GROMACS .gro file of C-alpha atoms in nm:
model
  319
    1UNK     CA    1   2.364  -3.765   2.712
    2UNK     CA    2   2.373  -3.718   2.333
    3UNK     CA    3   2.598  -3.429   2.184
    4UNK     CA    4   2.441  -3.183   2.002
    5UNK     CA    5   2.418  -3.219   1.610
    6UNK     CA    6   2.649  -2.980   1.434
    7UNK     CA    7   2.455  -2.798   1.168
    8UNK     CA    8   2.675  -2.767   0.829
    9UNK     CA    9   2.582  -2.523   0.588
   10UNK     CA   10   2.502  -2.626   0.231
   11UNK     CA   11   2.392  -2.532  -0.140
   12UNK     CA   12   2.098  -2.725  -0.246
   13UNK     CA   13   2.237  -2.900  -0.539
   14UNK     CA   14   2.247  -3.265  -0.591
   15UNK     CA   15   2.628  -3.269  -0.621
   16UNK     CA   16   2.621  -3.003  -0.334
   17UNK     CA   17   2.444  -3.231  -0.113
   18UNK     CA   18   2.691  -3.517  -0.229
   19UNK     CA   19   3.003  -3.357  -0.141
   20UNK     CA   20   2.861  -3.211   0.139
   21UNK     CA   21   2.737  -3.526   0.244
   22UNK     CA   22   3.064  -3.634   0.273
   23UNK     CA   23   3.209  -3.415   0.463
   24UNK     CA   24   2.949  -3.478   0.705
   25UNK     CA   25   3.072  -3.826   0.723
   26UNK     CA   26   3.432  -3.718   0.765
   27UNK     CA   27   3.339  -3.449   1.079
   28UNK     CA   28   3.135  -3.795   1.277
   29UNK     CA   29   3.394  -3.973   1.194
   30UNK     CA   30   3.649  -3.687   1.387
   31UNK     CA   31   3.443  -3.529   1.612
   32UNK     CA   32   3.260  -3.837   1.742
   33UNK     CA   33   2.950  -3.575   1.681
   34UNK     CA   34   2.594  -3.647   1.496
   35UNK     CA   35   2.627  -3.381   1.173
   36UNK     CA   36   2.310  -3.257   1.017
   37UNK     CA   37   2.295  -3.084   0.709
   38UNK     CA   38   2.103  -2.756   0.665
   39UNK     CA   39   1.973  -2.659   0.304
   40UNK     CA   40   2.032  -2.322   0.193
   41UNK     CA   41   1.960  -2.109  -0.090
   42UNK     CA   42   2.194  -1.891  -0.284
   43UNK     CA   43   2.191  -1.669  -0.545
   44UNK     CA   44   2.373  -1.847  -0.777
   45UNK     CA   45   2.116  -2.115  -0.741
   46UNK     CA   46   1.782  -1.874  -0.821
   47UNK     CA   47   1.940  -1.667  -1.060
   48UNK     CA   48   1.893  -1.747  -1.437
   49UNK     CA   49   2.137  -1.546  -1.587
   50UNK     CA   50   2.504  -1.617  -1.693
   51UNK     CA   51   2.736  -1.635  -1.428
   52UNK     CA   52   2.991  -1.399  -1.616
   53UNK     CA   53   2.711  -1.155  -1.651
   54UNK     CA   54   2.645  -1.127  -1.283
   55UNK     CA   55   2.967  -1.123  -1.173
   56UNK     CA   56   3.046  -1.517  -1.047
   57UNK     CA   57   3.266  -1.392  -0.741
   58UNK     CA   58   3.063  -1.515  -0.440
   59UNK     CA   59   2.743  -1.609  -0.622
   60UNK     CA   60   2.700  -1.922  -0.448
   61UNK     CA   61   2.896  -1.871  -0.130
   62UNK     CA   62   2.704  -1.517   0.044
   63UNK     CA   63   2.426  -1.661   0.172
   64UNK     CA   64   2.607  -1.974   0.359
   65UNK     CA   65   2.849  -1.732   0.471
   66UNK     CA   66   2.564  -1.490   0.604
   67UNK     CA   67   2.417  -1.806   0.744
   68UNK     CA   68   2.702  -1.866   0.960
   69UNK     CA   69   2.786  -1.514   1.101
   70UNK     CA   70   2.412  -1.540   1.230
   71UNK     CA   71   2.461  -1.845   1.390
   72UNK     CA   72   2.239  -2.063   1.224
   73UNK     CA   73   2.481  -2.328   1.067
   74UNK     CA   74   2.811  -2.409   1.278
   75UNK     CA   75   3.018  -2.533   0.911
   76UNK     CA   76   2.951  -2.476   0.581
   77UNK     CA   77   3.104  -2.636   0.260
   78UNK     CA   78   3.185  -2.493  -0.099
   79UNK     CA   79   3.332  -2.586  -0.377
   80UNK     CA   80   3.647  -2.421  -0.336
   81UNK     CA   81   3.629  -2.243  -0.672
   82UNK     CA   82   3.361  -2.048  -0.590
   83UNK     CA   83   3.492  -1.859  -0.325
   84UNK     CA   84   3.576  -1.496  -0.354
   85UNK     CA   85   3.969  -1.499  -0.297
   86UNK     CA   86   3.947  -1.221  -0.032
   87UNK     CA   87   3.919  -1.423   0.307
   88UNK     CA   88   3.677  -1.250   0.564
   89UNK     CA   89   3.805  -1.152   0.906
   90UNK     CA   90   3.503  -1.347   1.113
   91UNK     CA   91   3.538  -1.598   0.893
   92UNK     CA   92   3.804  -1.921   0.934
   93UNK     CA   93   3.864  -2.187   0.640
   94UNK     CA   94   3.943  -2.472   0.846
   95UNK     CA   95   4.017  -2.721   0.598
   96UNK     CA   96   4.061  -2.772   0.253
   97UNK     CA   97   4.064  -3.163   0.213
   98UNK     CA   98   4.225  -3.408  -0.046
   99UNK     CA   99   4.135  -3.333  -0.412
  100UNK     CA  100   3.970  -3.490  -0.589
  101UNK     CA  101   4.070  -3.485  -1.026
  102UNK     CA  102   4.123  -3.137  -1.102
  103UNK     CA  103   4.056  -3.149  -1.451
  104UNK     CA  104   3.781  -3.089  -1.695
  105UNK     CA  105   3.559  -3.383  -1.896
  106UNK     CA  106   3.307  -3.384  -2.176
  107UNK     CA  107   2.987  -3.567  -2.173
  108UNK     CA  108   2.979  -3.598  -2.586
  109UNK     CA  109   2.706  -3.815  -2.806
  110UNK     CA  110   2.769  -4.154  -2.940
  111UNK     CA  111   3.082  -4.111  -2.687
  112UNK     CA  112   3.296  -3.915  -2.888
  113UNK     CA  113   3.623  -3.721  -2.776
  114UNK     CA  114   3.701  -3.399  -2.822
  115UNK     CA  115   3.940  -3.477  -3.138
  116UNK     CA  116   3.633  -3.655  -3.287
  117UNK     CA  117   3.349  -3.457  -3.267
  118UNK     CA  118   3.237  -3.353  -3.623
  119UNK     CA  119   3.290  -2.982  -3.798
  120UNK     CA  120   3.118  -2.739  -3.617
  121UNK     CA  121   3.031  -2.903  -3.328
  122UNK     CA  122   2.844  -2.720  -3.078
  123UNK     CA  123   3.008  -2.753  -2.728
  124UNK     CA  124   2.818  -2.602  -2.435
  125UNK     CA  125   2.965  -2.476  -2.098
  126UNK     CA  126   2.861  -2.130  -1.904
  127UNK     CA  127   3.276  -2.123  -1.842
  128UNK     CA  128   3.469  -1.837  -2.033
  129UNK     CA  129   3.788  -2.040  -1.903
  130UNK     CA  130   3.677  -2.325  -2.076
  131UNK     CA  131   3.519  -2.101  -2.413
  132UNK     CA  132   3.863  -1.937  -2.412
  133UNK     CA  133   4.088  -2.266  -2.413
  134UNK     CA  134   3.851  -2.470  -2.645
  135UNK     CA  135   3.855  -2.236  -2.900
  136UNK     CA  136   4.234  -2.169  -2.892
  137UNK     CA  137   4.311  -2.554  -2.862
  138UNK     CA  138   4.063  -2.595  -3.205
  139UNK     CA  139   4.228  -2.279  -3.386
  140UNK     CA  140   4.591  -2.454  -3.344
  141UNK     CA  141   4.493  -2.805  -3.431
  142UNK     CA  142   4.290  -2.735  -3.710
  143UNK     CA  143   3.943  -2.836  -3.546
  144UNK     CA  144   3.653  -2.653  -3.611
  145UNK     CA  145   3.364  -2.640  -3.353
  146UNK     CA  146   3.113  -2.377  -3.194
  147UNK     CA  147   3.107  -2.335  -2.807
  148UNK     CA  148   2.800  -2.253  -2.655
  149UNK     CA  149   2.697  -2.050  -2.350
  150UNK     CA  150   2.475  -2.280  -2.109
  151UNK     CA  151   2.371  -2.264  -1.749
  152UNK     CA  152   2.209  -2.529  -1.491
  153UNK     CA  153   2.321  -2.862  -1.303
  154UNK     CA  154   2.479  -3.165  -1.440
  155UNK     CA  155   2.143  -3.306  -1.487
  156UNK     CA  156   2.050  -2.990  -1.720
  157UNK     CA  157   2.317  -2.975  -1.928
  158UNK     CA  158   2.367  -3.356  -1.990
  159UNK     CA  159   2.031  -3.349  -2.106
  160UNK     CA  160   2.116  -3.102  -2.405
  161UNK     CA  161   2.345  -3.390  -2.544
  162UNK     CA  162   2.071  -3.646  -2.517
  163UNK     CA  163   1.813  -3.414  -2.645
  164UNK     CA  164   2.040  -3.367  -2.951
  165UNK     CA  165   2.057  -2.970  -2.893
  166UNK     CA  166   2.451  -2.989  -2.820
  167UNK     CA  167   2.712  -3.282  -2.957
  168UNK     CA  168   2.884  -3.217  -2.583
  169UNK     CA  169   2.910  -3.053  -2.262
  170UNK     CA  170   3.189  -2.934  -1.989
  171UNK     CA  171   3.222  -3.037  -1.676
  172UNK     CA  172   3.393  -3.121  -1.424
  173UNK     CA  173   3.533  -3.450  -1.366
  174UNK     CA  174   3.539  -3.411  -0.934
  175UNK     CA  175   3.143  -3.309  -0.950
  176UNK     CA  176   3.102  -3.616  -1.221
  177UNK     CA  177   3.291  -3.849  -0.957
  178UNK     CA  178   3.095  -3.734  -0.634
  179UNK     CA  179   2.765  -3.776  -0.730
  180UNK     CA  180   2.826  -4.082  -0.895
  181UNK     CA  181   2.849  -4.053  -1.281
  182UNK     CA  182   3.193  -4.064  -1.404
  183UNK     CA  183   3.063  -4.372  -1.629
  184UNK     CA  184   2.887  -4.115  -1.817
  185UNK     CA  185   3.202  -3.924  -1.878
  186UNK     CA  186   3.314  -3.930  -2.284
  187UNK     CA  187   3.651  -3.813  -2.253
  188UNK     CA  188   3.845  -3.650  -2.049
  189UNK     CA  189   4.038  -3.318  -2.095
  190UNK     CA  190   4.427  -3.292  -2.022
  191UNK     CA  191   4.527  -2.990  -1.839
  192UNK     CA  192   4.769  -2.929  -2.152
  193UNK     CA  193   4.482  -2.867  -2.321
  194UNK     CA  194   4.237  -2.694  -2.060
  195UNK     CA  195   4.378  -2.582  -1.761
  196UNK     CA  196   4.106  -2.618  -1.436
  197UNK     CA  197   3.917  -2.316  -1.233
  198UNK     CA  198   4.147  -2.208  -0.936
  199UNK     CA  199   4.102  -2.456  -0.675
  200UNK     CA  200   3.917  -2.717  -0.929
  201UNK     CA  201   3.826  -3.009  -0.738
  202UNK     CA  202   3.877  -2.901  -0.361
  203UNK     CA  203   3.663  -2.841  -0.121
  204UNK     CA  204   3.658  -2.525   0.109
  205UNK     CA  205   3.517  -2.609   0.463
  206UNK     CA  206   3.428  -2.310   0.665
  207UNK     CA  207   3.338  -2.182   1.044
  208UNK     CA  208   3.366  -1.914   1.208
  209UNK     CA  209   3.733  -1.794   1.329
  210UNK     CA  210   3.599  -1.794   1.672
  211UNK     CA  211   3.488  -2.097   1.718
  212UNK     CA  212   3.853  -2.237   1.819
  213UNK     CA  213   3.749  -2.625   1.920
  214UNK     CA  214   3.557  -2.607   1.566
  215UNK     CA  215   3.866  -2.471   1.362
  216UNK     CA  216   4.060  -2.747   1.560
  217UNK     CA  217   3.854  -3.035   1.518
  218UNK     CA  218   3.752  -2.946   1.143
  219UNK     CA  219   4.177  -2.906   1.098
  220UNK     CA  220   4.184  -3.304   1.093
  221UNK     CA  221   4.015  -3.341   0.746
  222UNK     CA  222   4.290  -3.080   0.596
  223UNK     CA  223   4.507  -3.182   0.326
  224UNK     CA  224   4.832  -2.968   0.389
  225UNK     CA  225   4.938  -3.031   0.000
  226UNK     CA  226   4.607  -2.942  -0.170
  227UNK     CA  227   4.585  -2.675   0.087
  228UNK     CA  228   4.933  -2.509  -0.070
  229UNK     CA  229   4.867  -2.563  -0.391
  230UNK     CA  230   4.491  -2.411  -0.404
  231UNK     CA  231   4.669  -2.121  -0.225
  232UNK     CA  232   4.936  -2.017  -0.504
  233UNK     CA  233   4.658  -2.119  -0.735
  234UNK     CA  234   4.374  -1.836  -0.587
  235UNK     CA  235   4.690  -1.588  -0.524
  236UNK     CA  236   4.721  -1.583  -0.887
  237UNK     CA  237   4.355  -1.505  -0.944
  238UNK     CA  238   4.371  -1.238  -0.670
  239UNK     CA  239   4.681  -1.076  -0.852
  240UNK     CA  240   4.520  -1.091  -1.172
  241UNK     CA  241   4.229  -0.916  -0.968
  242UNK     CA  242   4.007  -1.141  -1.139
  243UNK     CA  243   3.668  -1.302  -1.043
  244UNK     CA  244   3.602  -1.673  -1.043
  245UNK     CA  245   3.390  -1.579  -1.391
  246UNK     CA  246   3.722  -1.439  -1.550
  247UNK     CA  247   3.885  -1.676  -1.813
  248UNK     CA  248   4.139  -1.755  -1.603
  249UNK     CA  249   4.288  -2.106  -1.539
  250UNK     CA  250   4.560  -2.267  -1.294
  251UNK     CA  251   4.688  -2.561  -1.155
  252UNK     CA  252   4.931  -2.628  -0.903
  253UNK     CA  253   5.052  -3.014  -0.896
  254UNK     CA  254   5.332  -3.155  -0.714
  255UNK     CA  255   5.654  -3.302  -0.887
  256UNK     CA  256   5.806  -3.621  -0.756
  257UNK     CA  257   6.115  -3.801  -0.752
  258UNK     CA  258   5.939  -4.161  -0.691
  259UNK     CA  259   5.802  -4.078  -0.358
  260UNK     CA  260   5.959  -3.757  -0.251
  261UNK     CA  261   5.800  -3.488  -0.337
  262UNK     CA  262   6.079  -3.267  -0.488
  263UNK     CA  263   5.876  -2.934  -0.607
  264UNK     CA  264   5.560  -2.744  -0.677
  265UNK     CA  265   5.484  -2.651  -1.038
  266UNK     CA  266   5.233  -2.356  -1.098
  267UNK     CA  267   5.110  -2.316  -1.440
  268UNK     CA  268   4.835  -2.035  -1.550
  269UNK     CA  269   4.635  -1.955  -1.839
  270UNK     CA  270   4.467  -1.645  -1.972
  271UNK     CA  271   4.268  -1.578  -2.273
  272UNK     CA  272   3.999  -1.418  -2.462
  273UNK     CA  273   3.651  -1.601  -2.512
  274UNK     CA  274   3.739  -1.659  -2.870
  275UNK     CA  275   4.064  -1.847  -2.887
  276UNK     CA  276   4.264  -1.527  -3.024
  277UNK     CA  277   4.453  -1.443  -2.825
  278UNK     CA  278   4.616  -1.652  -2.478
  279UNK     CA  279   4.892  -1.543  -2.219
  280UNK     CA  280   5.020  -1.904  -2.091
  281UNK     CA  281   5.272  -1.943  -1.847
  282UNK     CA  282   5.408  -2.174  -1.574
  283UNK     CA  283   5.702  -2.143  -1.306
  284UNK     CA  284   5.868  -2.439  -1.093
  285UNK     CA  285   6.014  -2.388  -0.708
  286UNK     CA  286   6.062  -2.583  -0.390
  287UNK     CA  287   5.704  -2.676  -0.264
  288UNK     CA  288   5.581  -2.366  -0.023
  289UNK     CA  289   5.649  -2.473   0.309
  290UNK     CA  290   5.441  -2.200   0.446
  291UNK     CA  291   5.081  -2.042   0.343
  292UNK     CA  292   5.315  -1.697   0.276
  293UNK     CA  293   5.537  -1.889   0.020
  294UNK     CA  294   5.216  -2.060  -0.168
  295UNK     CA  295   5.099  -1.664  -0.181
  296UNK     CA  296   5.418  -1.540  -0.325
  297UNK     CA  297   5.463  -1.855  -0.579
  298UNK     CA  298   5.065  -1.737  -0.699
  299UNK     CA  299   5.218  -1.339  -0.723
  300UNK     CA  300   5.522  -1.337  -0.887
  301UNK     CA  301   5.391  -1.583  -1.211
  302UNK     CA  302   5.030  -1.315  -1.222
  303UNK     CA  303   5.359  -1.065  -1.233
  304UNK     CA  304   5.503  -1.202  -1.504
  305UNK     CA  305   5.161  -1.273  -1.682
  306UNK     CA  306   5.044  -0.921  -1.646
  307UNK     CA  307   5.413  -0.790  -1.817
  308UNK     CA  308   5.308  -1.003  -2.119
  309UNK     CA  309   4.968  -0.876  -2.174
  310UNK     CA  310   4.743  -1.088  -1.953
  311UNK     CA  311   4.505  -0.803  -1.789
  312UNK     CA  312   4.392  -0.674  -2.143
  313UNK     CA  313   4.246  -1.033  -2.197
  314UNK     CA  314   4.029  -1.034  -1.900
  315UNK     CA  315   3.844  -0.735  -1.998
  316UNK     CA  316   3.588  -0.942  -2.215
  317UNK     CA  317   3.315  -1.123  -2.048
  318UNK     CA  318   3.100  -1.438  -2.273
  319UNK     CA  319   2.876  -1.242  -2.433
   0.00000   0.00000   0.00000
């Protein structure tokens, strides 16, 4: 008798079917079950205007959600960014898996980095994160270069560079990598100089809480180290009380001694769209051992951010 195929929820998108294409492959290989995947539509994905202007938080993540509630996918999988950082009741995330490179790249003409793209060079990303460090990294290293509000899939905004309307574009390198066109990739950015989205990179793989085989079996793809750090990572965001549209960045990595992994660094990044003005500020501690401590390590550096200015920064949307 053959199982039944477990139906996991997914965005349309060509990178969204490529990651979630691999998770698919990951759940046969634990669950000894066929996977099919079920494409769904969100608002994110039909909506033509600026993600900061309709608010970002849970653009692309609703109508999977809504789609599992009602029964008619058993998984779904987001990019982990995307998710609003409130976690619904009904709702279990069941893994988070390995990450993939947090950090941000530019797809730039005649394959130019980011120190050599001419004066007033027009960059393009949709990102206020990325507007806000872009422009403060060119104000203090004397670079001079226009960023650009754009909008659509990697296909969409690479072509502005080859069309000549932009000299590059933002993205990121773990979207670049999973569907296949990191060779494409100009340069890539150091997270001294922009720090990722919360949870850049990760996946978020979903079900509902009581489904407990499902949670269980799903468990086996989770990554207990990228699960810790994406959770100090989002805590920050939710202390900030900011949206995944807010210029907000932060990255959690792990600090070893040769193999042992000795403690978590947290660093996180506020600023307005223009550069000006930037709250920056990181903290060091033993790696959480427990989703609590990850929570607290995320709330006590928003603390210290807020006490030096960082909520009257995230006030301004990209206009």
């Amino acid at each position: 008798m053959t199982q039944q195929a477990l139906r996991l929820g997914t965005r349309r998108s060509k990178l969204a079917m490529a990651q979630s294409g691999q998770v698919a492959d990951a759940v046969r290989r634990v669950t000894g079950r066929p996977v099919e995947l079920v494409e769904i539509t969100t608002y994110g994905d039909v909506s033509r205007e600026a993600l900061a202007q309709i608010g970002g938080t849970g653009v692309f993540v609703t109508a999977l959600r809504d789609a599992l509630v009602r029964g008619e996918v058993d998984f779904a999988v987001h990019s982990l960014k995307d998710l609003p950082t409130t976690q619904p009741e009904e709702l279990a995330l069941a893994a988070v898996p390995e990450r993939e490179d947090p950090r941000d790249v530019i797809v730039a003409r005649d394959a130019l980095k980011l120190t050599d793209l001419p004066r007033g060079a027009r960059i393009g990303t949709g990102s206020p994160r990325r507007m806000a460090q872009l422009n403060a990294y060119a104000r203090s290293h004397g670079l001079d270069f226009e960023t650009v509000a754009i909008r659509g899939n990697v296909d969409t905004r690479i072509r502005y560079v080859r069309d000549g309307e932009l000299d590059a574009v933002v993205l990121a390198a773990a979207g670049m990598n999973r569907i296949g066109r990191s060779e494409e990739v100009t340069d890539f950015l150091s997270v001294d100089t922009v720090l990722p989205a919360p949870g850049q990179g990760a996946l978020a793989i979903e079900c509902t809480a009581d489904n407990a085989d499902l949670v269980a079996a799903l468990g086996e793809l989770d990554d207990p180290f990228t699960r810790v750090a994406v959770s100090a990572e989002r805590s920050l965001l939710a202390a900030l009380e900011a949206g995944c549209s807010a210029p907000v960045g932060a990255l959690a990595d792990l600090l070893a001694d040769g193999q042992i992994v000795k403690e978590m660094r947290l660093r996180g990044v506020v600023g307005t769209t223009d550069g000006s003005r930037m709250v920056q500020l990181s903290t060091t501690g033993p790696v959480p051992e427990t989703h609590d401590q990850a929570l607290a390590l995320g709330r006590e550096l928003a603390t210290e951010m807020l006490a030096q200015g960082a909520a009257g920064l995230m006030g301004e949307r990209a206009q």
